[in-house]
Amino acid sequence: MQLSRWSCSFALFCFGLLGPQLFAQATNDRCAASSLQQPGDISLRLYLTNGQTVFREGEIIALMAEYSSTTPKKYFANTRSYDRSGRLEGTEVLCLDPDTSKDPLKDYFGGMMAFMGGGLSSEKELGAEPYVVNLELNEWKSLPPGSYRLRVVSGRITEPGDHEPYLPNLPQVPLRSNEVEFQVVKADPEWQAEQLSAAVRVLDTATATSEETRHATRILRFLGSEESTRELARRYYGSNDQPFGWDLKFGLIGSPYRSIALATMKSALTDPQHPVTQELAQTLALMELASDPEQQLPPYDEKNKDEWVKHRDAHLKAFNRLVD
């Protein structure tokens, strides 16, 4: 049985300048926990979608997390699948070994545009039939070639007891998945060109479904080639006004070819055929600041809070000046 009541997780609204450091610390703490007192009547199983175990750099690494319980009406899963900040944090923490990855959105969540938001969700009663959550590892981690082990620590499950399951701040049930192993190999230019061509073909097809368009946009976002970066920049004009604009913007911010992204976006500013929005200017300013070593904010230090605030204010002024 699934409850039909809906709840709204309102924004914590902590700016990205500090939020990412707190989330990173919390993630490290949860992954480092050597033992969880996990109940025996609930399980979390992690799978590589379609059993694929070898991926090229920039290829989407699709995952399935399956929740189930042998005790009915005891545990509930929060069904939240998105966050208004653009990325859902903390619901499934992805623990990678070895963690040689980079966060492709570090500059965004450490910049002047980000905030931690919320979204609609419901509470689903767990039973023998698995509740499935689909994930894409690329959303959180950009991986170089290598062999990896991955498990998930969940923050999705509660045990309401005598309380209503949709009440806020119910204690979470500690839950850790099994471990999966996979390999990332270097992507060759021919494969990258094929992926780019297929994605562009879908995006330029008027009859493509919303799901097909979304998948093609995410292929473009994670591909990480020079040409895919140019294509992202040519198509992006604003995530709030543009279908799947979040993926286009995040693909630009996370691209390893930042200079190409900046040059192509600047060309768009003077192209009469390309829409120019305030958000495009903000994204461009954020990426320029993140590329300037002199504009990097030092790590937050509570003991030197006043000095850090001065750096933050100077960073904000520089950001606004660039946007203007």
Short mmCIF file of C-alpha atoms in Angstrom, two decimals:
data_model
loop_
_atom_site.label_atom_id
_atom_site.label_comp_id
_atom_site.label_asym_id
_atom_site.label_seq_id
_atom_site.Cartn_x
_atom_site.Cartn_y
_atom_site.Cartn_z
CA MET A 1 0.00 0.00 0.00
CA GLN A 2 1.28 3.47 -0.83
CA LEU A 3 0.14 6.49 1.13
CA SER A 4 -1.44 9.16 -1.03
CA ARG A 5 -0.61 11.98 1.37
CA TRP A 6 1.95 14.41 0.02
CA SER A 7 4.46 16.44 1.95
CA CYS A 8 6.67 19.33 0.91
CA SER A 9 10.32 19.52 1.96
CA PHE A 10 10.81 23.27 2.16
CA ALA A 11 14.13 24.90 1.39
CA LEU A 12 16.87 24.97 3.94
CA PHE A 13 18.15 27.81 1.75
CA CYS A 14 21.78 27.71 2.78
CA PHE A 15 23.92 29.20 0.04
CA GLY A 16 26.34 26.99 -1.81
CA LEU A 17 29.33 28.92 -0.51
CA LEU A 18 29.11 26.95 2.73
CA GLY A 19 26.60 24.19 1.98
CA PRO A 20 28.89 21.96 -0.14
CA GLN A 21 31.48 21.77 2.64
CA LEU A 22 28.84 20.63 5.11
CA PHE A 23 27.41 18.08 2.67
CA ALA A 24 30.88 16.78 1.80
CA GLN A 25 31.73 16.30 5.46
CA ALA A 26 28.43 14.54 6.15
CA THR A 27 28.95 12.29 3.13
CA ASN A 28 32.48 11.35 4.23
CA ASP A 29 31.26 10.60 7.75
CA ARG A 30 28.45 8.34 6.51
CA CYS A 31 30.72 6.47 4.10
CA ALA A 32 33.46 6.07 6.72
CA ALA A 33 31.15 4.47 9.29
CA SER A 34 32.58 0.96 9.59
CA SER A 35 29.44 -0.65 10.96
CA LEU A 36 25.74 0.13 10.87
CA GLN A 37 23.29 -1.51 13.23
CA GLN A 38 21.04 -2.49 10.36
CA PRO A 39 17.72 -4.22 11.09
CA GLY A 40 17.48 -7.77 9.80
CA ASP A 41 14.02 -7.38 8.26
CA ILE A 42 14.92 -4.67 5.73
CA SER A 43 17.36 -4.67 2.84
CA LEU A 44 18.90 -2.37 0.27
CA ARG A 45 20.26 -4.03 -2.85
CA LEU A 46 22.39 -2.12 -5.37
CA TYR A 47 22.65 -3.18 -9.02
CA LEU A 48 24.41 -1.95 -12.14
CA THR A 49 21.55 -1.51 -14.61
CA ASN A 50 21.47 -4.27 -17.25
CA GLY A 51 24.47 -5.90 -15.55
CA GLN A 52 26.96 -3.67 -17.39
CA THR A 53 30.34 -3.61 -15.66
CA VAL A 54 32.63 -1.78 -18.12
CA PHE A 55 32.03 1.87 -19.03
CA ARG A 56 33.85 4.43 -21.13
CA GLU A 57 34.77 7.82 -19.65
CA GLY A 58 31.70 10.01 -19.97
CA GLU A 59 29.29 7.10 -20.41
CA ILE A 60 26.26 7.14 -18.13
CA ILE A 61 26.69 4.68 -15.23
CA ALA A 62 23.12 3.71 -14.43
CA LEU A 63 22.27 2.15 -11.06
CA MET A 64 19.23 0.64 -9.37
CA ALA A 65 18.73 0.75 -5.60
CA GLU A 66 16.06 -1.69 -4.44
CA TYR A 67 14.44 -1.35 -1.00
CA SER A 68 12.34 -4.12 0.53
CA SER A 69 11.18 -5.42 3.90
CA THR A 70 9.90 -8.74 5.20
CA THR A 71 7.85 -6.96 7.89
CA PRO A 72 4.83 -5.15 6.44
CA LYS A 73 3.64 -1.73 7.67
CA LYS A 74 6.83 -1.11 9.62
CA TYR A 75 9.21 0.85 7.35
CA PHE A 76 8.50 3.70 4.94
CA ALA A 77 10.58 5.05 2.06
CA ASN A 78 10.54 8.72 1.16
CA THR A 79 9.88 8.95 -2.59
CA ARG A 80 11.63 12.29 -3.15
CA SER A 81 13.46 12.20 -6.47
CA TYR A 82 14.57 15.80 -7.08
CA ASP A 83 15.68 18.98 -5.38
CA ARG A 84 15.11 22.55 -6.52
CA SER A 85 18.84 23.19 -6.25
CA GLY A 86 19.22 20.91 -9.28
CA ARG A 87 20.66 17.86 -7.53
CA LEU A 88 19.32 15.62 -4.77
CA GLU A 89 21.83 15.37 -1.93
CA GLY A 90 22.06 12.91 0.94
CA THR A 91 19.14 10.60 0.14
CA GLU A 92 21.46 7.97 -1.31
CA VAL A 93 25.09 8.62 -0.42
CA LEU A 94 27.38 7.01 -2.99
CA CYS A 95 30.50 5.55 -1.39
CA LEU A 96 33.23 4.86 -3.94
CA ASP A 97 36.48 2.95 -3.41
CA PRO A 98 38.94 4.23 -4.44
CA ASP A 99 37.37 7.67 -4.59
CA THR A 100 39.54 9.32 -7.22
CA SER A 101 36.52 11.12 -8.65
CA LYS A 102 35.78 14.81 -9.02
CA ASP A 103 32.45 16.42 -8.23
CA PRO A 104 31.44 17.86 -11.63
CA LEU A 105 29.27 20.48 -9.89
CA LYS A 106 31.73 21.63 -7.25
CA ASP A 107 31.98 25.07 -8.85
CA TYR A 108 28.21 25.44 -8.98
CA PHE A 109 27.48 24.44 -5.39
CA GLY A 110 30.50 26.45 -4.27
CA GLY A 111 29.45 29.51 -6.26
CA MET A 112 26.96 32.35 -6.12
CA MET A 113 23.97 30.71 -7.84
CA ALA A 114 23.35 27.64 -5.73
CA PHE A 115 21.00 27.00 -2.84
CA MET A 116 19.71 23.88 -1.13
CA GLY A 117 16.05 23.52 -1.99
CA GLY A 118 13.29 21.00 -1.58
CA GLY A 119 10.56 19.19 -3.47
CA LEU A 120 7.33 17.28 -3.22
CA SER A 121 7.48 13.74 -1.90
CA SER A 122 5.33 11.00 -0.43
CA GLU A 123 5.96 8.10 1.92
CA LYS A 124 5.74 4.56 0.52
CA GLU A 125 5.21 1.57 2.75
CA LEU A 126 7.89 -1.07 2.19
CA GLY A 127 7.06 -4.72 1.63
CA ALA A 128 8.34 -7.81 -0.15
CA GLU A 129 8.00 -6.17 -3.58
CA PRO A 130 11.05 -3.92 -4.01
CA TYR A 131 10.76 -0.16 -4.21
CA VAL A 132 13.22 0.84 -6.95
CA VAL A 133 15.21 4.08 -7.13
CA ASN A 134 17.11 4.74 -10.38
CA LEU A 135 20.38 6.65 -10.08
CA GLU A 136 23.13 7.84 -12.41
CA LEU A 137 26.55 7.94 -10.79
CA ASN A 138 27.73 10.70 -13.16
CA GLU A 139 25.43 13.16 -11.39
CA TRP A 140 27.76 13.19 -8.39
CA LYS A 141 31.09 11.80 -9.60
CA SER A 142 33.26 12.22 -12.69
CA LEU A 143 35.55 9.20 -12.91
CA PRO A 144 38.94 8.69 -14.55
CA PRO A 145 39.84 5.23 -15.93
CA GLY A 146 40.20 2.61 -13.23
CA SER A 147 38.53 -0.21 -11.31
CA TYR A 148 36.00 0.74 -8.64
CA ARG A 149 33.80 -0.64 -5.88
CA LEU A 150 30.58 1.16 -4.98
CA ARG A 151 28.00 0.89 -2.23
CA VAL A 152 25.15 3.11 -1.08
CA VAL A 153 24.30 4.42 2.38
CA SER A 154 20.65 5.44 2.49
CA GLY A 155 18.90 8.34 4.18
CA ARG A 156 15.51 7.48 2.70
CA ILE A 157 13.96 5.07 5.22
CA THR A 158 12.07 5.79 8.45
CA GLU A 159 10.35 3.61 11.05
CA PRO A 160 7.38 5.72 12.24
CA GLY A 161 6.17 3.36 14.98
CA ASP A 162 3.00 4.89 16.37
CA HIS A 163 3.57 8.15 14.48
CA GLU A 164 2.23 9.10 11.08
CA PRO A 165 4.90 8.30 8.45
CA TYR A 166 4.59 11.68 6.72
CA LEU A 167 5.55 13.73 9.79
CA PRO A 168 8.87 15.60 9.46
CA ASN A 169 12.06 14.76 11.37
CA LEU A 170 11.32 11.10 11.98
CA PRO A 171 14.52 9.18 12.83
CA GLN A 172 16.17 7.50 9.85
CA VAL A 173 16.81 3.78 9.73
CA PRO A 174 20.54 3.12 9.06
CA LEU A 175 20.84 1.17 5.84
CA ARG A 176 23.81 0.11 3.73
CA SER A 177 23.74 -1.71 0.41
CA ASN A 178 25.85 -4.50 -1.00
CA GLU A 179 28.95 -3.59 -3.02
CA VAL A 180 29.14 -3.61 -6.82
CA GLU A 181 32.30 -3.57 -8.92
CA PHE A 182 32.86 -1.94 -12.30
CA GLN A 183 35.58 -0.56 -14.55
CA VAL A 184 35.99 2.74 -16.41
CA VAL A 185 38.14 2.75 -19.56
CA LYS A 186 39.36 5.62 -21.70
CA ALA A 187 36.85 6.83 -24.30
CA ASP A 188 38.08 6.88 -27.89
CA PRO A 189 37.21 9.82 -30.18
CA GLU A 190 35.15 7.63 -32.54
CA TRP A 191 32.83 6.51 -29.74
CA GLN A 192 32.49 10.08 -28.47
CA ALA A 193 31.59 11.29 -31.97
CA GLU A 194 28.97 8.53 -32.34
CA GLN A 195 27.39 9.39 -28.98
CA LEU A 196 27.32 13.10 -29.83
CA SER A 197 25.77 12.49 -33.24
CA ALA A 198 23.06 10.21 -31.83
CA ALA A 199 22.19 12.68 -29.04
CA VAL A 200 22.00 15.66 -31.42
CA ARG A 201 19.81 13.67 -33.81
CA VAL A 202 17.28 13.04 -31.05
CA LEU A 203 17.40 16.66 -29.82
CA ASP A 204 16.71 17.91 -33.35
CA THR A 205 13.78 15.52 -33.88
CA ALA A 206 10.46 17.25 -33.31
CA THR A 207 8.66 13.96 -32.63
CA ALA A 208 11.06 12.78 -29.90
CA THR A 209 9.35 12.01 -26.60
CA SER A 210 10.17 13.91 -23.42
CA GLU A 211 12.03 10.89 -22.01
CA GLU A 212 14.04 10.47 -25.23
CA THR A 213 14.96 14.16 -25.17
CA ARG A 214 15.95 14.02 -21.52
CA HIS A 215 18.17 10.98 -22.09
CA ALA A 216 19.85 12.58 -25.11
CA THR A 217 20.47 15.77 -23.12
CA ARG A 218 22.09 13.81 -20.31
CA ILE A 219 24.31 11.93 -22.79
CA LEU A 220 25.42 15.34 -24.03
CA ARG A 221 25.90 16.59 -20.47
CA PHE A 222 28.20 13.80 -19.30
CA LEU A 223 30.10 13.02 -22.52
CA GLY A 224 32.92 15.44 -21.71
CA SER A 225 34.38 15.96 -25.17
CA GLU A 226 35.34 19.22 -26.87
CA GLU A 227 32.51 18.99 -29.39
CA SER A 228 29.89 18.02 -26.81
CA THR A 229 30.95 21.10 -24.81
CA ARG A 230 30.44 23.33 -27.85
CA GLU A 231 27.05 21.74 -28.47
CA LEU A 232 25.96 22.33 -24.87
CA ALA A 233 26.99 25.99 -25.10
CA ARG A 234 25.22 26.48 -28.44
CA ARG A 235 21.97 25.10 -27.01
CA TYR A 236 21.93 26.58 -23.51
CA TYR A 237 20.16 29.84 -22.68
CA GLY A 238 18.59 29.36 -19.24
CA SER A 239 17.56 26.40 -17.07
CA ASN A 240 14.36 28.00 -15.75
CA ASP A 241 12.94 28.82 -19.19
CA GLN A 242 14.39 25.98 -21.23
CA PRO A 243 13.32 22.30 -21.25
CA PHE A 244 16.11 20.28 -19.63
CA GLY A 245 18.10 23.48 -19.26
CA TRP A 246 19.46 22.30 -15.91
CA ASP A 247 21.30 19.46 -17.66
CA LEU A 248 22.70 21.81 -20.30
CA LYS A 249 23.93 24.24 -17.66
CA PHE A 250 25.39 21.55 -15.42
CA GLY A 251 27.09 19.95 -18.43
CA LEU A 252 28.83 23.26 -19.16
CA ILE A 253 29.89 23.77 -15.54
CA GLY A 254 31.17 20.21 -15.27
CA SER A 255 32.91 20.08 -18.65
CA PRO A 256 36.68 19.45 -18.58
CA TYR A 257 36.91 21.95 -21.47
CA ARG A 258 36.05 25.10 -19.54
CA SER A 259 37.84 27.46 -21.95
CA ILE A 260 35.83 26.11 -24.90
CA ALA A 261 32.60 26.49 -22.92
CA LEU A 262 33.42 30.09 -22.02
CA ALA A 263 34.41 31.08 -25.56
CA THR A 264 31.28 29.55 -27.11
CA MET A 265 28.97 31.09 -24.50
CA LYS A 266 30.54 34.53 -25.01
CA SER A 267 29.94 34.21 -28.73
CA ALA A 268 26.28 33.53 -27.96
CA LEU A 269 25.99 36.91 -26.23
CA THR A 270 26.42 38.69 -29.56
CA ASP A 271 24.51 36.18 -31.70
CA PRO A 272 21.11 37.71 -32.63
CA GLN A 273 19.68 34.21 -33.09
CA HIS A 274 20.64 33.04 -29.58
CA PRO A 275 18.42 33.96 -26.60
CA VAL A 276 20.30 35.75 -23.84
CA THR A 277 18.89 35.57 -20.32
CA GLN A 278 20.11 36.81 -16.95
CA GLU A 279 20.75 33.20 -15.98
CA LEU A 280 23.04 32.69 -18.97
CA ALA A 281 25.04 35.74 -17.83
CA GLN A 282 25.12 34.40 -14.26
CA THR A 283 26.32 30.98 -15.39
CA LEU A 284 29.04 32.59 -17.51
CA ALA A 285 30.13 34.79 -14.59
CA LEU A 286 30.22 31.84 -12.18
CA MET A 287 32.41 29.83 -14.57
CA GLU A 288 34.77 32.75 -15.17
CA LEU A 289 35.25 33.32 -11.44
CA ALA A 290 35.79 29.62 -10.82
CA SER A 291 38.54 29.66 -13.46
CA ASP A 292 40.41 32.55 -11.81
CA PRO A 293 42.86 31.38 -9.07
CA GLU A 294 42.77 34.83 -7.46
CA GLN A 295 39.01 34.57 -6.95
CA GLN A 296 39.00 31.23 -5.14
CA LEU A 297 37.40 31.27 -1.71
CA PRO A 298 39.42 29.71 1.13
CA PRO A 299 37.84 26.81 3.03
CA TYR A 300 35.38 27.98 5.64
CA ASP A 301 37.01 28.36 9.05
CA GLU A 302 34.85 29.09 12.08
CA LYS A 303 37.86 30.48 13.96
CA ASN A 304 38.51 33.01 11.19
CA LYS A 305 34.90 33.60 10.27
CA ASP A 306 35.23 37.39 9.87
CA GLU A 307 38.11 37.04 7.43
CA TRP A 308 36.22 34.42 5.46
CA VAL A 309 33.17 36.71 5.27
CA LYS A 310 35.37 39.44 3.76
CA HIS A 311 36.54 37.02 1.07
CA ARG A 312 32.95 35.96 0.44
CA ASP A 313 31.74 39.56 0.08
CA ALA A 314 34.55 40.36 -2.35
CA HIS A 315 33.64 37.22 -4.31
CA LEU A 316 30.00 38.33 -4.46
CA LYS A 317 30.95 41.82 -5.70
CA ALA A 318 33.13 40.32 -8.42
CA PHE A 319 30.30 38.00 -9.44
CA ASN A 320 27.76 40.84 -9.68
CA ARG A 321 30.24 43.00 -11.60
CA LEU A 322 30.73 40.24 -14.19
CA VAL A 323 26.97 39.67 -14.52
CA ASP A 324 26.42 43.39 -15.12
#
